[in-house]
Coordinates of N, CA and C in Angstrom, one line a residue:
M1 N -3.3 14.0 -23.6 CA -4.7 14.6 -22.4 C -4.2 13.7 -21.0
E2 N -4.8 14.1 -20.3 CA -5.2 13.9 -19.3 C -6.1 13.2 -18.1
T3 N -6.3 12.3 -17.9 CA -7.5 11.5 -17.3 C -7.9 11.9 -16.0
T4 N -9.2 12.5 -15.6 CA -8.9 12.8 -14.3 C -10.8 12.6 -13.8
E5 N -11.1 11.7 -12.8 CA -12.5 11.2 -12.5 C -12.5 11.5 -11.4
Y6 N -13.9 11.4 -10.8 CA -13.9 11.3 -9.4 C -15.4 10.8 -9.2
F7 N -15.8 10.1 -8.6 CA -17.0 9.3 -8.6 C -17.7 9.7 -6.5
V8 N -18.7 9.6 -7.1 CA -18.8 10.0 -5.0 C -19.8 8.2 -4.9
I9 N -18.8 7.3 -4.3 CA -19.6 6.4 -3.9 C -20.5 5.9 -3.2
Q10 N -20.2 7.0 -1.9 CA -21.7 6.9 -0.3 C -21.5 8.7 0.0
N11 N -22.9 8.8 -0.1 CA -23.2 10.0 1.1 C -24.1 9.7 1.6
T12 N -23.8 9.1 2.8 CA -24.7 8.6 3.9 C -24.9 9.1 5.1
K13 N -26.1 10.2 6.1 CA -26.3 10.3 7.0 C -26.2 8.8 7.7
I14 N -25.1 8.4 9.1 CA -24.8 7.3 9.4 C -24.8 7.3 10.8
N15 N -26.1 8.7 11.3 CA -26.3 8.7 12.7 C -28.0 8.3 13.4
T16 N -28.4 7.5 14.1 CA -29.3 7.7 14.3 C -30.3 8.4 15.3
V17 N -29.1 9.2 16.1 CA -30.0 10.3 16.8 C -29.1 11.3 16.6
D18 N -29.7 12.5 17.7 CA -28.7 13.8 17.7 C -26.9 13.0 18.0
F19 N -26.0 13.6 16.9 CA -24.5 13.5 18.3 C -24.3 14.7 18.5
R20 N -24.0 14.7 19.6 CA -23.2 15.5 20.9 C -21.6 15.3 21.2
F21 N -21.1 16.5 20.9 CA -19.3 16.7 21.0 C -19.6 17.1 23.1
L22 N -19.1 16.1 23.4 CA -18.5 15.6 25.3 C -18.1 17.6 25.5
D23 N -17.6 18.0 24.8 CA -16.6 18.9 25.2 C -17.3 20.4 24.4
P24 N -17.9 20.9 23.7 CA -18.6 21.5 22.5 C -17.7 22.8 22.9
E25 N -17.2 23.4 24.1 CA -17.1 24.7 24.0 C -15.4 24.9 23.3
S26 N -14.6 23.3 23.2 CA -13.0 22.6 22.7 C -13.3 23.3 21.3
L27 N -14.6 23.1 20.6 CA -14.6 23.0 19.1 C -14.4 24.3 18.5
T28 N -14.1 24.4 17.7 CA -14.5 25.5 16.3 C -15.3 25.5 15.2
Y29 N -15.9 26.4 15.0 CA -17.2 25.5 14.3 C -17.0 26.5 13.2
P30 N -17.1 25.8 11.3 CA -17.8 24.6 11.6 C -17.0 23.7 11.8
V31 N -17.2 22.4 12.2 CA -15.8 21.0 12.5 C -15.6 21.4 11.2
P32 N -14.2 20.9 10.5 CA -13.7 20.6 9.9 C -13.8 19.4 9.4
P33 N -14.0 19.1 8.2 CA -13.7 17.5 7.8 C -12.7 16.7 8.6
L34 N -12.9 14.6 8.7 CA -12.2 14.2 9.4 C -12.5 13.4 8.1
V35 N -10.6 13.2 7.6 CA -10.7 12.9 6.3 C -9.4 11.7 6.2
S36 N -9.4 10.8 5.7 CA -8.8 9.7 5.9 C -8.4 9.5 4.0
A37 N -7.7 8.7 3.3 CA -7.5 8.2 2.4 C -6.2 7.0 1.5
R38 N -6.3 6.4 0.7 CA -5.5 5.7 0.4 C -5.5 4.9 -0.8
L39 N -4.3 4.8 -1.9 CA -3.8 4.4 -2.7 C -4.2 2.8 -3.4
F40 N -5.2 2.6 -3.9 CA -5.1 0.9 -4.5 C -5.3 0.8 -6.0
V41 N -4.6 -0.3 -6.0 CA -5.1 -0.6 -7.7 C -6.2 -1.4 -8.0
Q42 N -7.5 -1.5 -8.5 CA -8.3 -2.1 -9.4 C -8.7 -2.4 -10.8
H43 N -8.4 -3.6 -11.4 CA -8.4 -4.0 -12.7 C -7.0 -3.2 -13.4
G44 N -6.3 -3.1 -12.6 CA -5.0 -2.4 -13.4 C -5.1 -0.9 -13.1
V45 N -5.9 -0.1 -12.7 CA -6.2 0.8 -12.6 C -5.6 1.6 -11.4
R46 N -5.1 2.3 -11.6 CA -4.7 3.0 -10.0 C -5.5 4.5 -9.2
K47 N -6.0 3.9 -8.3 CA -7.2 4.3 -7.9 C -6.6 5.4 -6.3
L48 N -7.3 6.2 -5.8 CA -7.4 7.2 -4.8 C -8.8 6.4 -3.7
K49 N -9.1 6.4 -2.6 CA -10.0 6.2 -1.7 C -9.9 7.2 -0.9
I50 N -11.2 8.1 -0.9 CA -10.7 9.1 0.0 C -12.3 9.3 1.0
N51 N -11.9 9.1 1.9 CA -13.0 9.0 3.2 C -13.0 9.5 3.9
A52 N -14.5 10.6 4.1 CA -14.7 11.6 4.5 C -15.8 11.9 5.7
T53 N -15.6 12.0 6.8 CA -16.7 12.7 7.7 C -17.1 14.1 8.6
L54 N -18.3 14.1 8.5 CA -18.8 15.6 8.3 C -19.5 15.8 9.8
Y55 N -19.4 16.9 9.7 CA -20.7 16.9 11.5 C -21.5 18.1 10.9
I56 N -22.2 18.2 10.5 CA -23.2 18.8 10.0 C -24.5 19.4 11.1
N57 N -25.0 20.5 11.2 CA -26.4 21.0 12.3 C -27.8 20.1 12.0
S58 N -27.8 19.6 13.1 CA -29.0 18.4 12.9 C -30.4 18.9 13.2
K59 N -29.9 20.6 13.1 CA -31.2 21.5 13.2 C -31.7 21.5 11.5
D60 N -30.5 21.7 10.8 CA -30.9 21.9 9.6 C -30.0 21.3 8.5
S61 N -30.0 19.8 9.0 CA -29.4 18.7 8.0 C -30.1 18.5 6.5
Q62 N -28.6 18.2 6.0 CA -28.7 18.2 4.6 C -28.0 17.9 3.6
N63 N -28.2 16.9 2.7 CA -26.9 15.8 2.1 C -26.1 17.1 1.4
P64 N -24.9 17.0 2.2 CA -23.7 17.5 1.9 C -23.5 17.3 0.4
S65 N -22.5 18.4 -0.5 CA -22.1 17.8 -1.8 C -20.9 18.1 -2.2
V66 N -20.3 17.2 -3.4 CA -18.7 17.7 -3.6 C -18.2 18.8 -4.6
G67 N -18.7 20.1 -4.2 CA -18.3 21.3 -4.6 C -17.6 21.3 -5.6
I68 N -16.4 21.7 -5.4 CA -15.2 21.7 -6.5 C -13.8 20.2 -6.0
F69 N -13.5 20.2 -7.0 CA -12.8 18.6 -6.5 C -11.2 19.3 -8.0
T70 N -10.1 19.6 -7.2 CA -9.1 19.5 -7.7 C -7.6 19.2 -7.1
E71 N -7.2 18.7 -8.4 CA -5.7 17.9 -8.1 C -4.6 19.3 -9.2
N72 N -3.6 19.9 -7.9 CA -2.8 19.7 -8.5 C -1.3 20.1 -7.5
D73 N -0.4 19.6 -8.7 CA 1.1 19.3 -7.7 C 1.3 18.6 -6.8
G74 N 0.4 17.4 -6.7 CA 0.4 16.1 -6.3 C 0.1 16.3 -4.7
L75 N -0.8 17.9 -4.7 CA -2.0 18.1 -3.6 C -3.6 17.8 -4.7
I76 N -4.6 17.1 -3.7 CA -6.3 17.4 -3.8 C -6.7 18.2 -3.3
E77 N -7.5 19.0 -3.6 CA -8.5 20.2 -2.7 C -9.7 19.6 -2.6
I78 N -10.5 19.3 -1.6 CA -12.0 18.8 -1.8 C -13.1 19.8 -0.9
Y79 N -13.7 20.6 -2.0 CA -14.5 21.3 -1.1 C -16.3 20.3 -0.5
F80 N -16.3 20.4 0.3 CA -17.9 19.9 0.7 C -19.4 21.2 0.9
D81 N -20.0 20.9 0.0 CA -20.8 22.3 0.2 C -21.8 21.8 0.8
Y82 N -22.7 23.1 1.7 CA -23.7 23.0 2.2 C -23.8 24.2 2.9
D83 N -25.0 24.4 3.1 CA -25.7 25.4 3.9 C -26.0 25.4 5.6
Y84 N -25.6 26.2 5.9 CA -25.6 26.5 7.5 C -25.7 27.7 7.7
D85 N -26.0 28.1 9.3 CA -25.8 29.0 10.1 C -24.6 29.4 11.0
D86 N -24.1 30.1 10.9 CA -23.1 31.5 11.5 C -23.3 30.4 13.7
K87 N -23.9 30.2 13.5 CA -24.3 29.4 15.3 C -23.6 28.3 15.7
S88 N -23.3 27.7 16.4 CA -22.9 27.0 16.7 C -23.7 25.6 17.4
P89 N -24.1 24.7 17.1 CA -25.3 23.5 17.0 C -24.3 23.1 18.3
E90 N -25.7 22.3 18.5 CA -25.5 21.8 19.6 C -25.6 20.3 19.7
T91 N -26.2 19.9 18.3 CA -26.6 18.5 18.3 C -26.0 18.2 16.5
Y92 N -25.0 17.4 15.8 CA -25.1 17.6 14.6 C -25.7 16.0 14.2
D93 N -26.0 16.1 12.8 CA -26.2 15.2 11.6 C -24.2 14.7 11.9
V94 N -24.4 13.0 11.3 CA -22.7 12.8 10.9 C -22.8 12.4 9.7
W95 N -22.1 12.6 8.9 CA -22.3 12.5 7.4 C -21.3 11.8 6.9
Y96 N -21.0 10.6 6.0 CA -19.7 10.0 5.8 C -20.2 9.8 4.2
V97 N -18.8 10.6 3.6 CA -19.1 10.4 2.6 C -17.8 9.8 1.8
E98 N -17.8 9.1 0.8 CA -16.8 8.2 0.1 C -17.0 8.3 -1.0
I99 N -15.0 9.2 -2.1 CA -14.8 9.0 -3.1 C -14.3 8.4 -3.8
E100 N -14.3 7.9 -5.1 CA -13.0 7.2 -5.9 C -12.6 8.6 -6.1
Y101 N -11.0 8.3 -6.9 CA -10.5 9.4 -7.6 C -9.6 8.5 -8.4
T102 N -9.9 9.1 -9.4 CA -8.4 8.1 -10.8 C -8.0 9.3 -11.4
S103 N -6.5 9.6 -11.6 CA -6.3 10.3 -12.6 C -5.0 10.2 -13.4
D104 N -3.9 10.4 -14.5 CA -3.5 9.4 -15.2 C -2.1 10.3 -13.6
T105 N -2.0 11.4 -12.8 CA -1.0 11.5 -11.9 C -1.3 11.1 -10.6
V106 N -2.5 10.1 -10.1 CA -2.7 9.8 -8.6 C -1.6 9.7 -8.0
Q107 N -1.0 8.6 -8.4 CA 0.7 8.4 -7.5 C 0.6 8.9 -7.3
N108 N 1.0 10.3 -7.9 CA 2.3 11.7 -6.9 C 1.1 12.8 -5.7
V109 N -0.5 11.9 -6.1 CA -0.8 13.2 -5.4 C -0.5 12.6 -3.5
T110 N 0.5 12.9 -3.0 CA 0.4 13.1 -1.4 C -0.4 13.6 -0.3
K111 N -1.2 14.5 -0.3 CA -1.7 15.4 0.6 C -3.1 15.6 -0.2
I112 N -4.2 16.1 1.0 CA -5.5 16.4 0.2 C -5.8 17.2 1.7
I113 N -6.4 18.4 1.2 CA -7.0 19.9 1.7 C -8.5 19.6 1.4
S114 N -8.7 19.5 3.1 CA -10.2 19.2 2.9 C -11.4 20.6 3.5
Y115 N -12.3 21.1 2.8 CA -13.1 22.0 3.5 C -14.4 22.2 3.4
L116 N -15.0 21.9 4.6 CA -16.5 21.9 4.5 C -16.8 23.6 4.1
R117 N -17.5 23.6 3.2 CA -17.8 24.9 3.0 C -19.2 25.5 2.8
D118 N -19.2 27.2 2.9 CA -20.4 27.3 3.6 C -20.5 28.1 2.4
L119 N -22.1 29.0 2.4 CA -22.6 30.3 0.6 C -21.1 31.2 1.2
D120 N -20.9 31.4 2.7 CA -20.1 32.6 3.4 C -19.0 31.9 3.7
P121 N -17.7 31.8 2.7 CA -16.9 31.8 2.7 C -15.7 32.0 4.3
E122 N -16.1 33.1 4.7 CA -15.7 33.3 5.8 C -16.1 32.1 7.3
T123 N -17.0 31.7 7.2 CA -17.4 30.8 8.1 C -16.8 29.1 7.3
S124 N -15.9 29.0 7.0 CA -15.8 27.4 5.8 C -14.0 27.1 7.3
R125 N -14.0 25.5 7.3 CA -12.9 25.2 7.5 C -12.6 24.2 7.1
G126 N -10.8 23.9 7.4 CA -9.9 22.8 6.2 C -9.6 22.3 7.3
T127 N -9.3 20.8 6.3 CA -8.4 19.8 6.9 C -7.1 19.5 6.5
S128 N -5.9 19.2 6.5 CA -4.7 18.9 5.9 C -5.0 17.5 6.3
T129 N -4.7 16.0 5.2 CA -4.2 14.9 5.2 C -3.3 14.4 4.6
V130 N -2.3 13.6 5.1 CA -0.7 12.9 4.0 C -1.0 12.0 3.9
I131 N -1.1 11.8 2.4 CA -1.1 10.0 2.0 C -0.1 9.0 2.3
P132 N -0.6 8.5 2.8 CA 0.5 7.2 3.9 C 1.4 6.9 2.2

């Protein structure tokens, strides 16, 4: 039986004043997650640390959640869920989400695809991150 677990270590708003992009016209909305990851060993157990930065409308800011987390054939897909409107905001709150993941096949993970997902999937955005 395969063992799979993930834990959200941190889910924190990291800005104290509203964040503004310098060139908002060049953005696509929603802004896709910025994700990095690294494999490490802790107490003899292989783990994957995933760090995500999410930009969420500051006018309607709420804690994002990890909605779906799957691993299949070396690929992890993560959906960060929150409810937002379809208009590009002028200001954002910046959220830092840290996840620790372990499975019997974690050493085979080579890529993470992460999505900032709305209740309306047509306005969801994703990014792909390669594991070094």
